[in-house]
Amino acid sequence: MHDISDIPGAPESFTPRQRAVLDRALELLLEGGERALTTAGLARAASCSKESLYKWFGDRDGLLAAMISHQASKVRARIDDGSALDLSRFRAHLVDFATDLLQVLAGDVSLALNRLAIGQASREGSRLGQLLIERGRRGIDRRAGALLDAGRRRGLIVYGDRDAAYHTLYGLIVRDLHVRMLLGEAGARQPEKFAALAEEAVTQFFVLFGVRENKKADPD
Amino acid sequence: MHDISDIPGAPESFTPRQRAVLDRALELLLEGGERALTTAGLARAASCSKESLYKWFGDRDGLLAAMISHQASKVRARIDDGSALDLSRFRAHLVDFATDLLQVLAGDVSLALNRLAIGQASREGSRLGQLLIERGRRGIDRRAGALLDAGRRRGLIVYGDRDAAYHTLYGLIVRDLHVRMLLGEAGARQPEKFAALAEEAVTQFFVLFGVRENKKADPD
DNA sequence: AGAGAACCGTACCGTACGGTACGATCATCT
DNA sequence: AGATGATCGTACCGTACGGTACGGTTCTCT
């Protein structure tokens, strides 16, 4: 398995000046997509020289990777290590997680960076996708994993493979919304419906993995 | 609701020569991504003139739209309107659908076109995403819808909202695999695992929507 | 056979991008 | 104060793309 340290450009931290430039780069990306993010345009918008950009980030790909690392470093995925965990609290935590997940995926920055990485994925040797998964998703995955483990320890849910259970939960929550949002379908981006979607997904998740009346494996 | 006829460039059918050119364009897209699909490159690869390309498709965006329409016209989504439908047959049909869905989404052409449309989605006024959904997904959606309706009529499953049930099935099948494949994660593209994934998804779907021992809504 | 349309190959144009070079400016260190 | 290094603004270069124009060729229709 790859670790974060495997990815070039990931470990170094950026100076405040560089972070400001990266923030401006994100704004340009949000405004006009990848085509709007040119070195000359960024230099002008961020009031820095192109020479500095190439000195700091190497080349354009390095800049894109730095943008992903920078954005990921801003999002702190808290771990709900709920101590006193009863069923209703556990369920509420799951619904919170589901709502947060949908809101994150629907966020402007997330969509822009995912579009960027996906657009680059066709080029051979582009590690932006890998980088995005490592730096962006790992935190969310860990939070969910810790949550599921806690629920299982309390006997509130039961599963054999934690990752499989998590992926099922993810599918129940996100469905095909992420891809539709990435494709720009307006109907898929309706944050006011996320709460209801989260509720339903968690309800279904409990039907599949919850411990209630019939906890034994169904024969036949 | 938009219909296919709403989309400019969709209704016209292409001449054999144009179809051959579009096929060549798809090959170029598969080989090197969007950057490799230039008008000059396509003209050279397809042995046609750039002037003809602009005459046939208007501009580059028209060419991309034509590629999507052309590819969609090649994929014929059959409808499993199974007549004698018992539970095991219905389940087999669902597993077939799930396997087909995963294989389609993992296909080279599908991934390339989705990456193309997603990469263009940031630009304002790009209808490629809409076009891809209309022309590519509608067929699959209809096939699944007909299948679910048939199962419900036979009393094999029960649901209130067919679209909701379908989206749940979709989420159970695809999970986050589609986005991971779009991002280029090698681990997500393992067709040898699709059969098992399809089986598990359908099993879970029946737990949620199947009619067995307790078919009444769970109180509390 | 002859006219007309469609099409091919090539050349051309303007633009815009990635990347580099250089002088000027500013901050810091001794 | 003087030197050193980082950075800015600008200019520059080579390339490559989207789109257009044009002469020559092939096909079709009458």
XYZ file of C-alpha atoms (C1' of nucleotides) in Angstrom:
500
model
C 0.000 0.000 0.000
C 1.110 3.510 -0.702
C 1.551 5.984 2.027
C 1.426 9.716 1.801
C 5.174 9.903 1.988
C 5.352 7.982 -1.284
C 3.890 10.845 -3.214
C 6.354 13.428 -4.418
C 5.482 16.904 -3.408
C 3.333 15.856 -0.534
C 5.533 16.060 2.528
C 6.855 19.601 2.185
C 4.864 22.320 3.786
C 4.374 25.658 2.144
C 5.291 29.141 3.269
C 2.509 31.624 3.970
C 3.269 33.353 0.695
C 3.018 30.090 -1.171
C -0.223 29.223 0.589
C -1.695 32.560 -0.450
C -0.692 31.874 -4.032
C -2.239 28.402 -3.865
C -5.457 29.875 -2.503
C -5.552 32.289 -5.409
C -4.940 29.366 -7.750
C -7.923 27.559 -6.254
C -10.060 30.623 -6.844
C -9.023 30.737 -10.474
C -9.820 27.058 -10.815
C -13.270 27.577 -9.312
C -14.015 30.505 -11.546
C -13.064 29.128 -14.901
C -11.957 25.539 -14.652
C -8.616 24.171 -15.630
C -8.286 26.297 -18.740
C -8.481 29.429 -16.635
C -5.593 28.282 -14.471
C -2.592 29.404 -16.493
C 0.797 30.262 -15.105
C 0.658 33.780 -16.459
C -2.870 34.243 -15.164
C -1.987 32.964 -11.720
C 1.131 35.131 -11.567
C -0.936 38.171 -12.401
C -3.783 37.272 -10.054
C -1.495 36.413 -7.148
C 0.988 39.214 -7.802
C 3.946 36.945 -8.084
C 6.333 36.183 -10.887
C 6.126 33.165 -13.101
C 9.695 32.475 -12.172
C 8.685 32.075 -8.552
C 5.913 29.700 -9.506
C 8.350 27.454 -11.317
C 10.854 27.745 -8.535
C 8.324 26.758 -5.888
C 6.337 24.094 -7.678
C 8.598 22.857 -10.437
C 6.150 22.866 -13.292
C 2.443 23.062 -13.905
C 1.787 19.539 -12.698
C 3.658 20.317 -9.520
C 1.432 23.326 -9.055
C -1.711 21.227 -9.447
C -0.388 18.661 -6.982
C 0.489 21.423 -4.558
C -3.051 22.778 -4.832
C -4.466 19.404 -3.862
C -2.062 18.987 -0.972
C -2.758 22.489 0.184
C -6.508 22.096 0.086
C -6.333 18.730 1.846
C -4.245 20.263 4.593
C -7.037 22.746 5.275
C -9.727 20.131 5.743
C -9.401 18.517 9.095
C -11.475 15.373 9.311
C -12.444 15.118 12.940
C -12.914 11.704 14.440
C -16.141 11.204 16.335
C -14.720 8.951 18.969
C -17.971 9.099 20.860
C -17.494 7.731 24.342
C -20.969 7.107 25.707
C -22.410 5.572 22.582
C -25.952 4.310 22.612
C -27.975 3.474 19.562
C -29.562 6.864 19.034
C -26.239 8.666 19.444
C -24.568 6.242 17.103
C -27.273 6.734 14.544
C -27.012 10.484 14.887
C -23.265 10.264 14.322
C -23.791 8.227 11.195
C -26.330 10.711 9.881
C -23.891 13.515 10.625
C -21.199 11.688 8.751
C -23.493 11.097 5.799
C -24.569 14.728 5.666
C -21.005 15.953 5.929
C -19.929 13.569 3.199
C -22.580 14.815 0.816
C -21.811 18.425 1.591
C -18.095 17.901 1.093
C -18.579 16.129 -2.221
C -20.944 18.868 -3.385
C -18.549 21.636 -2.406
C -17.147 23.886 -5.089
C -13.534 23.170 -4.264
C -14.049 19.429 -4.071
C -15.833 19.328 -7.396
C -13.231 21.514 -9.068
C -10.302 19.454 -7.806
C -11.971 16.184 -8.681
C -12.716 17.451 -12.163
C -9.145 18.548 -12.485
C -7.737 15.205 -11.381
C -10.171 13.239 -13.520
C -9.363 15.344 -16.532
C -5.692 14.610 -16.017
C -6.237 10.917 -15.334
C -6.115 10.066 -19.020
C -2.548 11.251 -19.286
C -0.115 8.540 -18.376
C 1.876 9.103 -15.238
C -0.488 11.612 -13.734
C -0.676 10.974 -10.026
C -3.215 13.647 -9.283
C -5.990 11.097 -8.877
C -3.927 9.010 -6.508
C -2.966 12.149 -4.639
C -6.574 13.259 -4.342
C -7.623 9.889 -2.984
C -4.740 9.707 -0.548
C -5.008 13.213 0.788
C -8.701 13.867 0.441
C -10.481 10.622 1.036
C -8.253 8.943 3.565
C -9.390 11.274 6.318
C -13.048 10.667 5.605
C -12.462 6.941 5.357
C -10.695 6.885 8.693
C -13.425 8.846 10.384
C -16.062 6.459 9.075
C -13.969 3.433 9.933
C -13.490 4.550 13.514
C -17.195 5.263 13.780
C -18.188 1.851 12.463
C -15.699 0.106 14.716
C -17.060 1.925 17.733
C -20.599 0.924 16.813
C -19.552 -2.665 16.363
C -17.736 -2.752 19.701
C -20.899 -1.498 21.358
C -22.851 -4.265 19.637
C -24.992 -1.800 17.689
C -24.055 -3.138 14.295
C -22.449 -6.308 13.071
C -20.265 -6.965 10.059
C -17.509 -9.266 8.962
C -15.491 -6.953 6.766
C -15.323 -3.380 7.941
C -14.237 -1.991 4.596
C -17.057 -3.790 2.840
C -19.547 -2.367 5.317
C -18.098 1.092 4.845
C -18.266 0.865 1.079
C -21.871 -0.208 1.313
C -22.610 2.744 3.552
C -20.838 5.005 1.102
C -22.871 3.650 -1.791
C -26.125 4.062 0.084
C -25.281 7.667 0.857
C -23.735 8.882 -2.362
C -25.405 6.655 -4.962
C -24.650 8.225 -8.330
C -24.829 11.773 -7.040
C -21.094 12.374 -7.122
C -20.655 11.538 -10.785
C -23.760 13.491 -11.710
C -22.468 16.509 -9.856
C -19.087 16.111 -11.544
C -20.879 16.058 -14.878
C -22.504 19.335 -13.995
C -26.083 18.140 -13.627
C -27.866 20.849 -11.714
C -30.480 18.468 -10.351
C -27.851 16.509 -8.494
C -26.676 19.491 -6.464
C -29.481 20.195 -4.067
C -28.002 20.519 -0.591
C -31.428 21.019 0.909
C -32.147 17.382 0.158
C -28.952 16.041 1.658
C -30.371 15.675 5.155
C -33.206 13.488 3.927
C -30.831 11.441 1.788
C -28.542 10.932 4.765
C -31.420 9.816 6.942
C -32.634 7.296 4.421
C -29.164 5.963 3.762
C -28.496 5.393 7.443
C -31.890 3.749 7.878
C -31.064 1.352 5.074
C -27.613 0.780 6.491
C -29.153 -0.303 9.791
C -31.469 -2.679 8.000
C -28.413 -4.328 6.476
C -25.984 -4.194 9.387
C -28.007 -3.246 12.433
C -28.496 -5.654 15.300
C -32.180 -6.074 15.976
C -34.644 -8.957 15.950
C -33.005 -11.383 13.504
C -29.270 -11.197 13.867
C -28.427 -14.663 12.643
C -27.451 -15.253 9.041
C -30.440 -16.027 6.872
C -30.394 -19.699 5.908
C -30.982 -20.639 2.277
C -37.706 17.552 -18.314
C -35.372 17.600 -21.196
C -35.758 15.231 -24.025
C -33.128 14.068 -26.407
C -34.532 16.278 -29.110
C -33.690 19.290 -26.937
C -30.015 18.750 -27.382
C -28.508 20.370 -30.422
C -26.541 18.007 -32.550
C -28.279 14.949 -31.265
C -31.026 14.183 -33.748
C -29.011 14.122 -36.946
C -27.548 10.830 -37.966
C -24.110 10.554 -39.426
C -22.926 9.249 -42.761
C -20.741 6.141 -42.822
C -17.737 8.321 -43.542
C -18.524 10.517 -40.589
C -19.038 7.488 -38.377
C -15.639 6.160 -39.377
C -14.082 9.498 -38.501
C -15.867 9.523 -35.154
C -14.613 6.023 -34.435
C -11.096 7.164 -35.169
C -11.649 10.123 -32.869
C -12.689 7.759 -30.102
C -9.525 5.773 -30.618
C -7.429 8.893 -30.310
C -9.294 9.826 -27.153
C -8.651 6.394 -25.666
C -4.992 6.482 -26.526
C -4.022 9.863 -25.220
C -6.949 11.588 -23.567
C -8.431 14.882 -24.533
C -5.111 16.542 -25.304
C -4.408 13.933 -27.953
C -7.676 14.682 -29.704
C -6.730 17.656 -31.871
C -8.372 18.606 -35.109
C -5.140 18.293 -37.034
C -4.366 14.956 -35.403
C -7.811 13.592 -36.116
C -7.690 14.800 -39.718
C -4.375 13.037 -40.185
C -5.441 9.861 -38.378
C -8.775 9.635 -40.166
C -7.459 10.776 -43.544
C -9.844 13.606 -43.865
C -9.387 17.343 -44.090
C -9.802 19.726 -41.224
C -12.221 21.630 -43.397
C -14.496 18.606 -43.525
C -14.356 18.253 -39.757
C -15.524 21.811 -39.309
C -18.127 21.418 -41.990
C -19.566 18.269 -40.407
C -19.362 19.092 -36.728
C -19.194 22.867 -36.573
C -16.387 23.245 -34.118
C -14.453 21.202 -31.621
C -17.289 21.107 -29.094
C -19.590 19.865 -31.828
C -17.104 17.125 -32.549
C -17.029 16.056 -28.905
C -20.818 16.046 -28.751
C -20.965 14.044 -31.948
C -18.570 11.497 -30.457
C -20.867 11.014 -27.473
C -23.962 10.722 -29.646
C -22.190 8.326 -31.945
C -20.967 6.096 -29.157
C -24.373 6.095 -27.479
C -25.990 5.054 -30.738
C -23.784 1.987 -30.800
C -24.751 0.768 -27.342
C -28.131 -0.818 -27.436
C -29.528 -1.267 -23.956
C -31.730 -4.314 -24.205
C -34.745 -4.551 -21.985
C -35.104 -7.790 -20.062
C -38.844 -7.944 -20.207
C -38.782 -11.410 -18.719
C -42.151 -13.009 -19.094
C -42.150 -16.021 -16.765
C -40.516 -14.320 -13.853
C -39.993 -16.235 -10.653
C -37.747 -15.166 -7.831
C -34.613 -16.939 -8.968
C -34.979 -15.657 -12.530
C -35.633 -12.160 -11.279
C -32.607 -12.318 -9.069
C -30.493 -13.584 -11.944
C -31.692 -10.720 -14.102
C -30.729 -8.238 -11.414
C -27.288 -9.800 -11.093
C -26.905 -9.640 -14.847
C -27.867 -6.008 -14.816
C -25.415 -5.272 -12.028
C -22.578 -7.061 -13.775
C -23.329 -5.322 -17.054
C -23.467 -1.968 -15.328
C -20.070 -2.452 -13.717
C -18.550 -3.664 -16.957
C -19.963 -0.736 -18.900
C -18.733 1.800 -16.377
C -15.304 0.173 -16.373
C -15.071 0.160 -20.144
C -12.368 2.180 -21.827
C -14.744 4.183 -23.978
C -17.100 4.937 -21.112
C -14.278 6.098 -18.880
C -12.739 8.226 -21.611
C -16.021 9.928 -22.501
C -16.925 10.508 -18.881
C -13.512 12.007 -18.230
C -13.960 14.202 -21.260
C -17.373 15.432 -20.207
C -16.308 15.965 -16.610
C -13.265 17.885 -17.701
C -15.475 20.140 -19.776
C -18.101 20.519 -17.082
C -16.268 23.415 -15.479
C -16.692 25.540 -18.575
C -19.958 27.360 -18.580
C -22.388 26.307 -21.250
C -20.874 22.920 -21.834
C -23.667 20.466 -22.377
C -21.487 17.413 -22.739
C -22.351 16.176 -19.270
C -26.048 16.564 -19.903
C -25.623 14.875 -23.252
C -23.733 11.971 -21.719
C -26.413 11.460 -19.092
C -29.232 11.708 -21.602
C -27.750 9.473 -24.236
C -25.701 7.098 -22.143
C -27.525 6.595 -18.915
C -31.124 6.823 -19.953
C -30.993 3.441 -21.617
C -29.550 1.760 -18.577
C -32.007 3.543 -16.318
C -34.935 2.411 -18.431
C -33.739 -1.167 -18.462
C -33.410 -1.194 -14.690
C -36.733 0.555 -14.242
C -38.563 -1.970 -16.362
C -36.870 -4.790 -14.484
C -37.826 -3.407 -11.097
C -41.384 -2.774 -12.186
C -41.683 -6.328 -13.435
C -40.381 -7.657 -10.129
C -42.805 -5.512 -8.208
C -45.754 -6.599 -10.325
C -44.836 -10.201 -9.601
C -44.739 -9.375 -5.897
C -41.071 -10.221 -5.602
C -40.029 -6.835 -4.303
C -41.874 -3.906 -2.826
C -41.146 -0.201 -2.923
C -42.936 3.087 -2.823
C -40.762 5.154 -5.132
C -39.294 3.270 -8.054
C -36.599 5.830 -8.748
C -35.521 5.794 -5.121
C -35.303 2.006 -5.186
C -33.305 2.141 -8.397
C -30.888 4.706 -7.023
C -30.371 2.557 -3.968
C -29.656 -0.435 -6.167
C -27.253 1.672 -8.185
C -25.437 2.788 -5.057
C -25.187 -0.747 -3.738
C -23.684 -1.900 -7.020
C -21.353 0.919 -7.931
C -20.442 2.360 -4.524
C -17.480 4.655 -5.112
C -15.985 2.504 -7.831
C -16.957 4.770 -10.684
C -15.246 7.853 -9.325
C -12.187 5.840 -8.345
C -11.940 4.417 -11.831
C -12.377 7.890 -13.278
C -9.531 9.057 -11.074
C -7.375 6.328 -12.524
C -7.032 4.163 -9.443
C -5.872 0.791 -10.694
C -7.320 -1.068 -7.729
C -10.817 0.005 -8.671
C -10.679 -1.607 -12.108
C -10.733 -5.307 -11.446
C -13.402 -6.836 -13.664
C -12.769 -10.262 -12.182
C -14.342 -9.025 -8.976
C -17.414 -7.554 -10.607
C -19.427 -10.761 -10.446
C -18.952 -11.043 -6.704
C -19.755 -7.362 -6.222
C -22.915 -7.757 -8.272
C -23.987 -10.765 -6.232
C -23.481 -8.999 -2.948
C -25.242 -5.852 -4.119
C -28.296 -7.787 -5.241
C -28.340 -9.740 -2.008
C -28.348 -6.495 -0.067
C -30.983 -5.058 -2.366
C -33.271 -7.964 -1.573
C -32.731 -7.451 2.125
C -33.953 -3.885 1.687
C -36.719 -4.372 -0.865
C -37.360 -8.091 -1.070
C -40.632 -9.617 0.056
C -39.948 -12.377 2.541
C -40.903 -13.022 6.147
C -41.535 -9.492 7.427
C -42.980 -7.418 4.647
C -44.771 -4.847 6.752
C -43.072 -1.562 7.535
C -41.039 -1.786 10.707
C -42.748 0.184 13.496
C -40.631 2.554 15.558
C -18.696 14.285 -71.636
C -19.312 18.082 -68.767
C -20.951 20.621 -64.634
C -21.210 20.702 -59.856
C -20.565 19.194 -55.284
C -17.946 16.980 -51.864
C -13.643 16.123 -50.208
C -8.528 15.752 -49.463
C -3.965 17.668 -48.395
C -1.522 21.498 -47.295
C -0.490 25.857 -46.140
C -1.587 29.713 -43.452
C -3.000 32.850 -39.498
C -3.689 34.554 -34.929
C -3.481 33.395 -30.437
C -2.254 31.519 -26.206
C 0.232 28.630 -23.407
C 4.448 26.568 -20.758
C 8.771 27.635 -19.607
C 13.136 30.700 -19.330
C 15.970 34.905 -18.851
C 16.965 39.307 -17.004
C 17.060 43.713 -14.787
C 14.957 46.082 -10.794
C 13.424 46.017 -6.042
C 13.115 44.720 -1.358
C 14.419 42.373 2.923
C 17.809 40.409 5.710
C 22.314 39.399 7.578
C 27.126 40.690 8.921
C 26.745 50.455 4.765
C 27.495 46.770 1.835
C 26.540 42.164 0.303
C 23.495 38.384 -0.457
C 19.443 36.155 -1.585
C 14.578 36.067 -2.706
C 11.095 37.979 -5.393
C 8.626 40.902 -8.800
C 7.424 42.559 -13.427
C 8.255 42.107 -18.004
C 9.914 40.503 -22.030
C 11.003 36.717 -24.767
C 10.938 32.068 -27.166
C 9.263 27.898 -29.196
C 5.425 25.340 -29.867
C 0.956 23.853 -30.659
C -3.708 24.461 -31.173
C -8.374 26.063 -33.320
C -10.057 27.706 -37.259
C -9.871 29.340 -42.335
C -8.599 29.430 -47.221
C -7.347 27.355 -51.483
C -5.867 24.405 -55.271
C -6.337 19.799 -56.896
C -8.908 15.361 -57.099
C -12.703 12.250 -57.082
C -17.446 11.179 -57.337
C -22.171 11.932 -58.969
C -25.772 13.428 -61.644
C -27.669 14.752 -66.065
